[in-house]
Short mmCIF file of C-alpha atoms in Angstrom, two decimals:
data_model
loop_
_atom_site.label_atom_id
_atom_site.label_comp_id
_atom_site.label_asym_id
_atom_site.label_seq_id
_atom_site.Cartn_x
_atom_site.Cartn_y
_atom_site.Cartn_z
CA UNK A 96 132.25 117.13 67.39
CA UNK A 97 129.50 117.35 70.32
CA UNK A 98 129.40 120.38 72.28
CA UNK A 99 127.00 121.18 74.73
CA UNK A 100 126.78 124.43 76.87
CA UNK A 101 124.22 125.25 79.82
CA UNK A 102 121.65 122.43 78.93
CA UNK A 103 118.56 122.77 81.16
CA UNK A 104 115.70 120.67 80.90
CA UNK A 105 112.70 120.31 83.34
CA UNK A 106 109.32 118.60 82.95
CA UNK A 107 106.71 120.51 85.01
CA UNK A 108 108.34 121.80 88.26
CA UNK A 109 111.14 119.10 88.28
CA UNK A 110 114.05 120.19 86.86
CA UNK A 111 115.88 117.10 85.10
CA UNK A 112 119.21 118.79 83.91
CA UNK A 113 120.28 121.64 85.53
CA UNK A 114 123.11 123.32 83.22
CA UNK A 115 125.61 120.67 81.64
CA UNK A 116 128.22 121.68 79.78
CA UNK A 117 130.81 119.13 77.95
CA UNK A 118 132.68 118.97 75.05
CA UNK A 119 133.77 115.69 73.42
CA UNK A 120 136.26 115.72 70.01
CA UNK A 121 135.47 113.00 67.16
CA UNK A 122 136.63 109.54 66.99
CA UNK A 123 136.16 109.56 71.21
CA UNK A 124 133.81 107.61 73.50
CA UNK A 125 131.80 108.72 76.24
CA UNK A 126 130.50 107.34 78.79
CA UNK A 127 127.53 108.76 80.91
CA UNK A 128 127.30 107.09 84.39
CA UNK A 129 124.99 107.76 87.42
CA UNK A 130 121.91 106.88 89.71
CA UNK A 131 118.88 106.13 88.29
CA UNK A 132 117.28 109.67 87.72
CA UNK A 133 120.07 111.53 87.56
CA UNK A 134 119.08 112.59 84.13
CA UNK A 135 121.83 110.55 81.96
CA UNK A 136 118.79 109.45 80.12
CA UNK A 137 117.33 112.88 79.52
CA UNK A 138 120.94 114.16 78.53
CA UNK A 139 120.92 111.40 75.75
CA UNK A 140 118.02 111.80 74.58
CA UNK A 141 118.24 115.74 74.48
CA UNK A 142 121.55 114.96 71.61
CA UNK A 143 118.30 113.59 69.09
CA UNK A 144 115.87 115.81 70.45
CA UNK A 145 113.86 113.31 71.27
CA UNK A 146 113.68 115.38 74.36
CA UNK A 147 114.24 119.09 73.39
CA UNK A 148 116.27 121.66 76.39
CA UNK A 149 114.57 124.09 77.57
CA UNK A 150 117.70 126.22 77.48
CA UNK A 151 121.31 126.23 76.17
CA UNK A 152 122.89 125.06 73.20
CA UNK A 153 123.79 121.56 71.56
CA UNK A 154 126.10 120.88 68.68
CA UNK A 155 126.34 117.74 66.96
CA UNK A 156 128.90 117.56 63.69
CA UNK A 157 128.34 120.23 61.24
CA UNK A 158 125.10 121.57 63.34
CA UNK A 159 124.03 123.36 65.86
CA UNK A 160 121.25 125.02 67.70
CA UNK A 161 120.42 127.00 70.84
CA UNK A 162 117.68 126.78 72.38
CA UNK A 163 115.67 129.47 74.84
CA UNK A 164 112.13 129.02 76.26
CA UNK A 165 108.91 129.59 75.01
CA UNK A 166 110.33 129.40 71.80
CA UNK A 167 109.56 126.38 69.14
CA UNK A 168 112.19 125.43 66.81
CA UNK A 169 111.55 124.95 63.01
CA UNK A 170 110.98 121.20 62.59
CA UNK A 171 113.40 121.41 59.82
CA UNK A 172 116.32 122.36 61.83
CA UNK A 173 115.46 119.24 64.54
CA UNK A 174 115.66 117.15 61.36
CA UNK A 175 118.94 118.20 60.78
CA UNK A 176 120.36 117.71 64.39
CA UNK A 177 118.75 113.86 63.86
CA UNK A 178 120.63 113.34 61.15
CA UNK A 179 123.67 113.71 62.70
CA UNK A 180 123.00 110.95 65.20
CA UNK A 181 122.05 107.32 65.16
CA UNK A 182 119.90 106.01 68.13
CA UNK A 183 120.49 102.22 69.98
CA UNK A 184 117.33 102.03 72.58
CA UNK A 185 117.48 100.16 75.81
CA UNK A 186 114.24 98.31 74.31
CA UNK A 187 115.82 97.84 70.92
CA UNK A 188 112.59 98.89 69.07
CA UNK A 189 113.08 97.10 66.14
CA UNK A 190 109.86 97.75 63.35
CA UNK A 191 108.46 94.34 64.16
CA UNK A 192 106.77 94.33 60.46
CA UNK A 193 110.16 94.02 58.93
CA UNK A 194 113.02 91.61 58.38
CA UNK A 195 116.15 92.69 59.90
CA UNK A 196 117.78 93.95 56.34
CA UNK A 197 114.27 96.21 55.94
CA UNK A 198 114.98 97.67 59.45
CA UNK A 199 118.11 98.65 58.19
CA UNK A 200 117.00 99.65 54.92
CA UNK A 201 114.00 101.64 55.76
CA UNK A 202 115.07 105.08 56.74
CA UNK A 203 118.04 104.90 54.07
CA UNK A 204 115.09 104.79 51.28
CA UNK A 205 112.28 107.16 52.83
CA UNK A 206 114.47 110.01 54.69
CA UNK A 207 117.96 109.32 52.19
CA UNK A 208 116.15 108.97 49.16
CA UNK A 209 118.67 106.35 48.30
CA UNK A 210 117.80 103.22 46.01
CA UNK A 211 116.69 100.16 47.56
CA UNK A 212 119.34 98.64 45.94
CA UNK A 213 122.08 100.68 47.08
CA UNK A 214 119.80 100.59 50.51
CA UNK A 215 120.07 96.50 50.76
CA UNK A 216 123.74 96.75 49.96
CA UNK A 217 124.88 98.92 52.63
CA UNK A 218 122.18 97.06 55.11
CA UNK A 219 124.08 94.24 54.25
CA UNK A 220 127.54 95.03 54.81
CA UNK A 221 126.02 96.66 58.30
CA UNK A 222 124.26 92.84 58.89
CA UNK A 223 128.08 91.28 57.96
CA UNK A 224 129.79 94.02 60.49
CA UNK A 225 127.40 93.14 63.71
CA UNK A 226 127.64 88.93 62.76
CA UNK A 227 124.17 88.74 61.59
CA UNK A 228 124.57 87.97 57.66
CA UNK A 229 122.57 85.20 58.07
CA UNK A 230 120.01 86.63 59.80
CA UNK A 231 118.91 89.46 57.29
CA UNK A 232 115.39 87.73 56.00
CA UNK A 233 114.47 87.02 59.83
CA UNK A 234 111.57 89.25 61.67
CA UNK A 235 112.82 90.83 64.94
CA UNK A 236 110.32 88.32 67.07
CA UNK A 237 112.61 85.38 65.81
CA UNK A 238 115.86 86.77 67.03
CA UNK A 239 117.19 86.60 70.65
CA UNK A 240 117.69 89.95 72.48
CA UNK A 241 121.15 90.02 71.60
CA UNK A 242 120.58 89.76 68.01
CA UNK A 243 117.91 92.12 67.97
CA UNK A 244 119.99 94.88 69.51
CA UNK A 245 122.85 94.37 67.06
CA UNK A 246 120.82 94.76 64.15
CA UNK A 247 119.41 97.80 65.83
CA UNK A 248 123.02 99.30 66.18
CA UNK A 249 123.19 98.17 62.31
CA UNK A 250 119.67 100.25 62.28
CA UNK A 251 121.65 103.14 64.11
CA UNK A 252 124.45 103.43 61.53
CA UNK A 253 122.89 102.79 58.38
CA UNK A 254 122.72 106.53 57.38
CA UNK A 255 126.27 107.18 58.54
CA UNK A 256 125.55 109.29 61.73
CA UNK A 257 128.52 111.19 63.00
CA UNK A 258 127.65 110.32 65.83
CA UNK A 259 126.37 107.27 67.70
CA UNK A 260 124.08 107.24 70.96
CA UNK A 261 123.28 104.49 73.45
CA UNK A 262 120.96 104.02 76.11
CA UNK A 263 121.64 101.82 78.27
CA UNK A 264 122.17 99.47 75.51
CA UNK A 265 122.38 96.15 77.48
CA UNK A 266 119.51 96.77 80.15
CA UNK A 267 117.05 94.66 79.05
CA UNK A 268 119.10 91.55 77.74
CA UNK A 269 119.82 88.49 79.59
CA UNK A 270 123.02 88.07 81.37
CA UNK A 271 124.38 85.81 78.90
CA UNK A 272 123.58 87.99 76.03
CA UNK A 273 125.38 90.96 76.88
CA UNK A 274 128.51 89.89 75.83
CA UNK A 275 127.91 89.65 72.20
CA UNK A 276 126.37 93.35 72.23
CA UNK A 277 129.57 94.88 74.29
CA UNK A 278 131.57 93.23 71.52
CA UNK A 279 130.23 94.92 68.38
CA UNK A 280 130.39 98.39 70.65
CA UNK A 281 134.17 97.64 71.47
CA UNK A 282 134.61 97.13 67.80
CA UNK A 283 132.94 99.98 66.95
CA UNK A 284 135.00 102.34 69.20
CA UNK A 285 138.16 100.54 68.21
CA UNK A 286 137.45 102.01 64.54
CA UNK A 287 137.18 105.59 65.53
CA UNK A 288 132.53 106.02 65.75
CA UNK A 289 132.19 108.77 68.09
CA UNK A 290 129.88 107.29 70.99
CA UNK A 291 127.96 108.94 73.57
CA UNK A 292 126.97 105.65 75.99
CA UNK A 293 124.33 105.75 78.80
CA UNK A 294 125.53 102.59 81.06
CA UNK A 295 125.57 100.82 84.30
CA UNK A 296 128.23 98.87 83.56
CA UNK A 297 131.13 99.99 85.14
CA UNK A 298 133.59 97.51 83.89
CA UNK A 299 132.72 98.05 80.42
CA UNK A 300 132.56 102.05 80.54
CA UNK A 301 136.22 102.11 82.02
CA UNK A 302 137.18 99.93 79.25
CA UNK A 303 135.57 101.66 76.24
CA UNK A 304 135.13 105.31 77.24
CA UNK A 305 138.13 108.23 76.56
CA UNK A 306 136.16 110.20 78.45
CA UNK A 307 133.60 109.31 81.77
CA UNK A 308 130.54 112.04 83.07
CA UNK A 309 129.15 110.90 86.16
CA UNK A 310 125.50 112.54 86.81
CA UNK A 311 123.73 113.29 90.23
CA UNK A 312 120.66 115.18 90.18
CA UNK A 313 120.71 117.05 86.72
CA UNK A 314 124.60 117.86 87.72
CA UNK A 315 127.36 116.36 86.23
CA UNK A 316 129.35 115.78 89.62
CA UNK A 317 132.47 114.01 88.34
CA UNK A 318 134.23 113.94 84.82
CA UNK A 319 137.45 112.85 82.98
CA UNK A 320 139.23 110.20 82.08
CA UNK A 321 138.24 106.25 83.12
CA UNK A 322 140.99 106.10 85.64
CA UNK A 323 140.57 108.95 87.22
CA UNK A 324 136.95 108.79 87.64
CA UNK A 325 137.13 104.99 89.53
CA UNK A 326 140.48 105.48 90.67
CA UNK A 327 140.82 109.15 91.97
CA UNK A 328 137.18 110.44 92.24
CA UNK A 329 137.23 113.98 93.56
CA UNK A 330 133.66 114.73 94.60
CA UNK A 331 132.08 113.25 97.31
CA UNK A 332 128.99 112.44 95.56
CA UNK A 333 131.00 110.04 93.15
CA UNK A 334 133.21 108.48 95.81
CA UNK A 335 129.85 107.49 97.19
CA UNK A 336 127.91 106.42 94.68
CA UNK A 337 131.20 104.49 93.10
CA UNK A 338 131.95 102.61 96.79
CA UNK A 339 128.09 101.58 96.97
CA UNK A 340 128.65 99.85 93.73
CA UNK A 341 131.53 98.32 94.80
CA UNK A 342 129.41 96.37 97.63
CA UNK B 109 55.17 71.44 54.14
CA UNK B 110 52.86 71.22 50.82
CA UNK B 111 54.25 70.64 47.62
CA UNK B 112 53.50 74.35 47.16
CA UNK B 113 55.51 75.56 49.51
CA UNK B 114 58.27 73.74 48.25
CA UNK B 115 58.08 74.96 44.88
CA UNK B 116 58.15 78.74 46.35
CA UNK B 117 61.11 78.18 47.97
CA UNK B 118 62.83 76.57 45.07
CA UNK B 119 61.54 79.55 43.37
CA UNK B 120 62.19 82.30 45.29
CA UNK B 121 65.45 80.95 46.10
CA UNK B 122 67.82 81.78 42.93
CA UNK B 123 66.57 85.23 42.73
CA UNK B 124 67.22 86.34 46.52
CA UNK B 125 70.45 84.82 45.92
CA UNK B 126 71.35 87.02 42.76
CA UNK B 127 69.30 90.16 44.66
CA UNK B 128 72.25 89.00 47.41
CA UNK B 129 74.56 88.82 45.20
CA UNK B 130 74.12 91.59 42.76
CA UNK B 131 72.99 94.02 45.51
CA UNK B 132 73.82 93.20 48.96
CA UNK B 133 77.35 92.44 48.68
CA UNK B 134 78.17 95.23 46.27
CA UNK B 135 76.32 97.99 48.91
CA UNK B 136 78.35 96.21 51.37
CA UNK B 137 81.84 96.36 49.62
CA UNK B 138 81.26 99.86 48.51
CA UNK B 139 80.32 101.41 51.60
CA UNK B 140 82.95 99.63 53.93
CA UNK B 141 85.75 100.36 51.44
CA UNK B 142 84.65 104.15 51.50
CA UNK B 143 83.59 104.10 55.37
CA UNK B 144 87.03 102.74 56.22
CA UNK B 145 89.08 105.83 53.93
CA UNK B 146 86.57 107.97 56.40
CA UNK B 147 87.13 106.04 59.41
CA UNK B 148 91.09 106.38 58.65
CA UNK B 149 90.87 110.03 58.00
CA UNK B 150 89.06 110.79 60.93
CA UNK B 151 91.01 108.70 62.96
CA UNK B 152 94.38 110.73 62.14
CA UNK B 153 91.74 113.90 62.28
CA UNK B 154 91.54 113.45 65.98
CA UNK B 155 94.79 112.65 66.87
CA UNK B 156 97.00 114.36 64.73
CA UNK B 157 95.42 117.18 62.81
CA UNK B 158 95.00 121.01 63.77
CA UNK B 159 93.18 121.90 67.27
CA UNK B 160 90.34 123.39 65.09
CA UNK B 161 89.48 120.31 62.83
CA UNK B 162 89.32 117.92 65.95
CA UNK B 163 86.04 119.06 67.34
CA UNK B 164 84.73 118.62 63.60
CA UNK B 165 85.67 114.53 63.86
CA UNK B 166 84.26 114.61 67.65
CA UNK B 167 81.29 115.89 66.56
CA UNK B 168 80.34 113.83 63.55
CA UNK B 169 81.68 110.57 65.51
CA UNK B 170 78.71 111.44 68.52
CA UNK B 171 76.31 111.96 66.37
CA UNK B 172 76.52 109.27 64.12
CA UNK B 173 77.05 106.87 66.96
CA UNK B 174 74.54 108.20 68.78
CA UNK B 175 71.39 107.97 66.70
CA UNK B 176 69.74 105.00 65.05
CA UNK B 177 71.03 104.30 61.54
CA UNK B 178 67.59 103.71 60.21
CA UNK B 179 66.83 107.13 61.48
CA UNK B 180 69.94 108.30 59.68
CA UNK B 181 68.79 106.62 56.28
CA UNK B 182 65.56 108.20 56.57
CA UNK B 183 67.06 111.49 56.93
CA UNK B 184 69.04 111.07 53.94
CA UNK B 185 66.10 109.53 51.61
CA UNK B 186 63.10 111.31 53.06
CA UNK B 187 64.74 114.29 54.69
CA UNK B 188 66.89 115.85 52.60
CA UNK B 189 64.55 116.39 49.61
CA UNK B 190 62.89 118.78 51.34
CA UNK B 191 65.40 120.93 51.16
CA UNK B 192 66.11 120.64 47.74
CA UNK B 193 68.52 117.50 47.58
CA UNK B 194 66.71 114.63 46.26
CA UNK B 195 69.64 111.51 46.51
CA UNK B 196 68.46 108.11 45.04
CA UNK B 197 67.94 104.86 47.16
CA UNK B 198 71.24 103.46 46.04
CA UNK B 199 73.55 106.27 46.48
CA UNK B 200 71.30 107.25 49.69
CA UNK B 201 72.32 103.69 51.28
CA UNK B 202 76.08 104.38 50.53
CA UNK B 203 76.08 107.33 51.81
CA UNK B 204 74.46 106.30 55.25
CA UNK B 205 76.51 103.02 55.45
CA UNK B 206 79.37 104.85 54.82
CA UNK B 207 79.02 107.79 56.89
CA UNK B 208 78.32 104.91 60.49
CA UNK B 209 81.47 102.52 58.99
CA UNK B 210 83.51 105.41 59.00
CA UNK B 211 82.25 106.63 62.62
CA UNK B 212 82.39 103.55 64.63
CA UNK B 213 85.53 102.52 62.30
CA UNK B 214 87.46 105.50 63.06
CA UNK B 215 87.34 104.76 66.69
CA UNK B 216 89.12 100.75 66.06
CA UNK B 217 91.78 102.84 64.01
CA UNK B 218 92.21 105.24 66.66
CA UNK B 219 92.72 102.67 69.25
CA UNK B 220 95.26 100.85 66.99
CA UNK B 221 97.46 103.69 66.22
CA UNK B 222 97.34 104.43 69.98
CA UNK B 223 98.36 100.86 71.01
CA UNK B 224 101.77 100.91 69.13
CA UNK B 225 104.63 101.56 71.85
CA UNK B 226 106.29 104.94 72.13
CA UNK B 227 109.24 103.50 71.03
CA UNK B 228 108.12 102.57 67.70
CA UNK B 229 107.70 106.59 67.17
CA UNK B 230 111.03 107.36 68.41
CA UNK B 231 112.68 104.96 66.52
CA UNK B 232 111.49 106.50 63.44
CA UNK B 233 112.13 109.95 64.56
CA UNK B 234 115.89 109.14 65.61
CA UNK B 235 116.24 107.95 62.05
CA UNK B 236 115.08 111.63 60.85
CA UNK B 237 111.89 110.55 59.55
CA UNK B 238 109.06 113.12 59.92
CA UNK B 239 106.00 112.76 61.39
CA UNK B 240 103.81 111.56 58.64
CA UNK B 241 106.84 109.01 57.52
CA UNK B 242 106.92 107.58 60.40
CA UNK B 243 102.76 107.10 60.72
CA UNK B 244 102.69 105.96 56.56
CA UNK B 245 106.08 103.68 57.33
CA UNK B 246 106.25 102.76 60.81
CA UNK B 247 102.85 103.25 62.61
CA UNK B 248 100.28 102.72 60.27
CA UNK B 249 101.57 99.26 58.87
CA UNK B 250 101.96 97.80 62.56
CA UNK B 251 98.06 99.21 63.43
CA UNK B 252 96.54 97.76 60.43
CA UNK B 253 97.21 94.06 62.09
CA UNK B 254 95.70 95.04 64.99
CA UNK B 255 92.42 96.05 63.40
CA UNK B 256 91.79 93.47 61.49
CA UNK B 257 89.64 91.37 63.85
CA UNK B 258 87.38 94.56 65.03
CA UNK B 259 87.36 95.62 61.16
CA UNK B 260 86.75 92.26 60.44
CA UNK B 261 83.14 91.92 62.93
CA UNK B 262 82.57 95.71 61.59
CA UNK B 263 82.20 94.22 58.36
CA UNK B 264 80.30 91.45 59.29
CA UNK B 265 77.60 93.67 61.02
CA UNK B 266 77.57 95.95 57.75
CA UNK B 267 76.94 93.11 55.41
CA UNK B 268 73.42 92.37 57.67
CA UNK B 269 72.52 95.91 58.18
CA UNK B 270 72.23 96.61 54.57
CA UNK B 271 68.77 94.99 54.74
CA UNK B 272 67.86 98.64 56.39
CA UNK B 273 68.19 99.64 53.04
CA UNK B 274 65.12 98.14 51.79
CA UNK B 275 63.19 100.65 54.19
CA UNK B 276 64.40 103.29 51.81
CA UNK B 277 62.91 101.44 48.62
CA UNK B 278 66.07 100.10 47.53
CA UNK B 279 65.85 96.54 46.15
CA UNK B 280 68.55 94.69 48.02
CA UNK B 281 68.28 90.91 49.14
CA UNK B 282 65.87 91.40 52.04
CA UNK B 283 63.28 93.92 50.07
CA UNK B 284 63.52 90.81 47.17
CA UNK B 285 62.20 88.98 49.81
CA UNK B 286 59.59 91.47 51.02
CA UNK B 287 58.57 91.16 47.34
CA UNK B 288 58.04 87.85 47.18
CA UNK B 289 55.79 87.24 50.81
CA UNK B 290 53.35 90.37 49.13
CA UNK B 291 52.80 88.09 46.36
CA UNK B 292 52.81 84.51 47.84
CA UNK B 293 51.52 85.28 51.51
CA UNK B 294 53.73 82.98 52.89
CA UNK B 295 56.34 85.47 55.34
CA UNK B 296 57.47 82.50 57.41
CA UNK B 297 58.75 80.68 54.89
CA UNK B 298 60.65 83.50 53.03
CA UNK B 299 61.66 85.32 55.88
CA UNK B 300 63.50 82.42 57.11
CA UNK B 301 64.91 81.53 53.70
CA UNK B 302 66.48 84.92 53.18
CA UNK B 303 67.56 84.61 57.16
CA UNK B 304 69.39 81.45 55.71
CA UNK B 305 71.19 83.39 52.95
CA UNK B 306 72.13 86.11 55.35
CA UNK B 307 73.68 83.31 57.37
CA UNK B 308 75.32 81.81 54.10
CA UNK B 309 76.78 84.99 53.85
CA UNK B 310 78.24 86.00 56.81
CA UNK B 311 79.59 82.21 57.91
CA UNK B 312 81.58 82.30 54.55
CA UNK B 313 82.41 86.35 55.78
CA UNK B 314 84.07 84.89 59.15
CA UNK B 315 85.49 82.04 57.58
CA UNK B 316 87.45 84.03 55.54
CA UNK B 317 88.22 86.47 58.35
CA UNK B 318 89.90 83.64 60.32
CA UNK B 319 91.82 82.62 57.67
CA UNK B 320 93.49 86.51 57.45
CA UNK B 321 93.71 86.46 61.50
CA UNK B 322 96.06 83.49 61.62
CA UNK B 323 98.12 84.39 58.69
CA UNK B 324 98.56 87.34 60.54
CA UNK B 325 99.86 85.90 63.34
CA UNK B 326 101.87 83.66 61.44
CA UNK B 327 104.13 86.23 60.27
CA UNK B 328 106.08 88.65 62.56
CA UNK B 329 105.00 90.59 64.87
CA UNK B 330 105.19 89.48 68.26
#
């Protein structure tokens, strides 16, 4: 399902991701872990190509591209990649110009060519599955943070990605909002999406990830299973990190 | 005042208002609907188009910004004939208005699209839309709010420089006026009527532009 091999990225001199290679089958979760600039971010982001790699290779469902430097990729192929993923941003960024069901409906009309009315229908049963039926008519300033990142995970889905990416998905909520966001994710994974998941939440990524990459300095420095990642970490950089967490 | 005076301004008063009416505010609608397709244009010129066209909008921005419009008129009424391209007073006057809405408007545009957050593009672009989607769907919607009180004063200012036009012999509102002082030698009064209009004009202008504003901000957008 996603396969990535010898992903480099750098902006300038700094080098951001320094070869990352991983492999995760469909229907599984991942969960990307690490300081802040280790590059988890930049990995994420280099699945949509909202960041393109300098060099190496990503494939996401039925696509895939390779990627060398100096050398500009036809827009239509980073089109295609997009369409295999669906985006849920840290900041939700929500089109603040439309109701919640027209966030939803918006790319399904102008990049799916679909009807609006098959568009509303779908953005509705994607309102119903995140709890926010009721809130379909309402314009993102009038819904709490919570409910403005669940419709944008509504947003995320509504042109069936194969693949759905988070980052850092709970961030910028308040405490008491999280909650309601992990929830729909948990669901979510429970019915088989395939989830790549940028988090500081250690809690939640042991309880919703198969699979757990833990990223120092462009490096993925620990990988595997939840358990074995908390439990049994093998590196020294991820005993570290994981004991200064547990101050 | 003398009963005299009185009657000129009870007679001068109707047909300013038509001249107004009939000429001003059509010049004015005309040009700004036209200078703001230009302003737009050039606006996604400089920011978005091919390296060779964006010197092209930089260019025609500085100069028309940086010389007087009335100099600008002249140029187009009085100029150009002499090379062979005789334009009437009328479509002279569009064309100038049109040609400094466009300038200074395509510089409120460009700051608009500029203020919308990053994240507003990469939404759209995680969604697969292309570029020009996401500026027609996305971008372009959320900037128009945020011109419309600099559009708004832009529009304001147009509808009082239009009396430039009477320096190129077209009969608008304030060459009416000129009209009527050559023929009743009385500039004060006349002068200060068609001042009065003007003001008429442009209190009724921001009236309605504060109306727009808050039912703006009444819906979405935080």
């Amino acid at each position: 399902m996603i396969k990535l091999q010898g992903l480099h990225k750098a902006y300038g001199k700094h080098q951001v991701l320094k070869g990352i290679d991983l492999e995760l089958p469909k229907g599984k979760v991942l969960a990307i872990i690490g300081p802040s600039g280790s590059g988890k971010t930049t990995l994420l982001r280099c699945l949509n190509l909202l960041e393109v790699p300098d060099k190496g290779a990503v494939q996401l469902g039925s696509v895939s591209l390779s990627f060398q430097e100096g050398v500009k990729l036809p827009f239509k192929d980073v089109l295609s990649l997009r369409k295999q993923s669906g985006m849920v941003f840290q900041s939700f960024n929500l089109f603040p110009h439309m109701t919640a069901l027209e966030n939803i409906v918006e790319a399904q009309v102008t990049v799916q060519k679909k009807s609006k009315h098959a568009a509303q229908l779908r953005a509705r049963s994607l309102l119903e599955k995140v709890g926010l039926a009721d809130k379909a008519d309402s314009y993102p300033n009038r819904l709490s943070g919570g409910q403005q990142q669940r419709v944008a995970i509504a947003r995320a889905m509504a042109l069936e990605p194969e693949v759905l990416l988070f980052d850092e998905p709970t961030s910028a909520l308040d405490p008491e909002l999280v909650e309601e966001v992990l929830k729909v994710i948990k669901q979510l994974a429970a019915e088989g999406m395939t989830m790549v998941i940028v988090t500081h939440l250690m809690r939640f990524a042991a309880e919703v990830a198969d699979h757990v990459i833990l990223m120092d300095d462009g490096h993925i420095v620990e990988e595997g299973a939840p358990q074995e990642v908390f439990r049994q970490p093998k590196s020294s950089r991820a005993v570290q990190f994981l004991s200064r967490l547990a101050e | 005042m003398s009963d005299n005076q009185i009657q000129i301004i009870t007679d001068s008063f109707w047909p300013l208002l038509k001249a107004g009416v009939v000429y001003t505010i059509p010049l004015t609608l005309i040009s700004f609907t036209l200078g703001l397709v230009l302003a737009v244009i050039t606006a996604l010129v400089r920011l978005y188009a091919w390296d060779f066209l964006k010197p092209v909008a930089r260019f025609y921005v500085w100069v028309i910004r940086g010389t007087p419009l009335l100099v600008q008129l002249f140029i187009i009424f009085y100029g150009l004939p002499s090379v062979g391209l005789t334009i009437n007073p009328f479509l002279s006057a569009i064309i100038g208005f049109t040609l400094s809405v466009g300038a200074y408007g395509s510089e409120i545009v460009r700051a608009a699209i500029i203020s919308i957050p990053k994240g507003q593009w990469e939404a759209a672009y995680s969604l697969g839309m292309t570029r020009w989607q996401a500026l027609r769907r996305i971008i372009l919607p959320q900037a128009a709010r945020v011109t419309v009180p600099p559009l708004g004063n832009s529009f304001i200012s147009l509808l009082k420089d239009t009396s430039l036009a009477s320096a190129i012999t077209y009969v608008e509102m304030f060459r009416r006026a000129q009209q009527d002082v050559a023929r009743t030698y009385e500039p004060m009064l006349l002068y200060c009527e068609v001042a009065l209009i003007y003001l008429l004009f442009s209190t009724v202008l921001s009236t309605l532009q504060n109306i727009v504003e808050k039912r703006l901000d009444r819906s979405s957008v935080s």
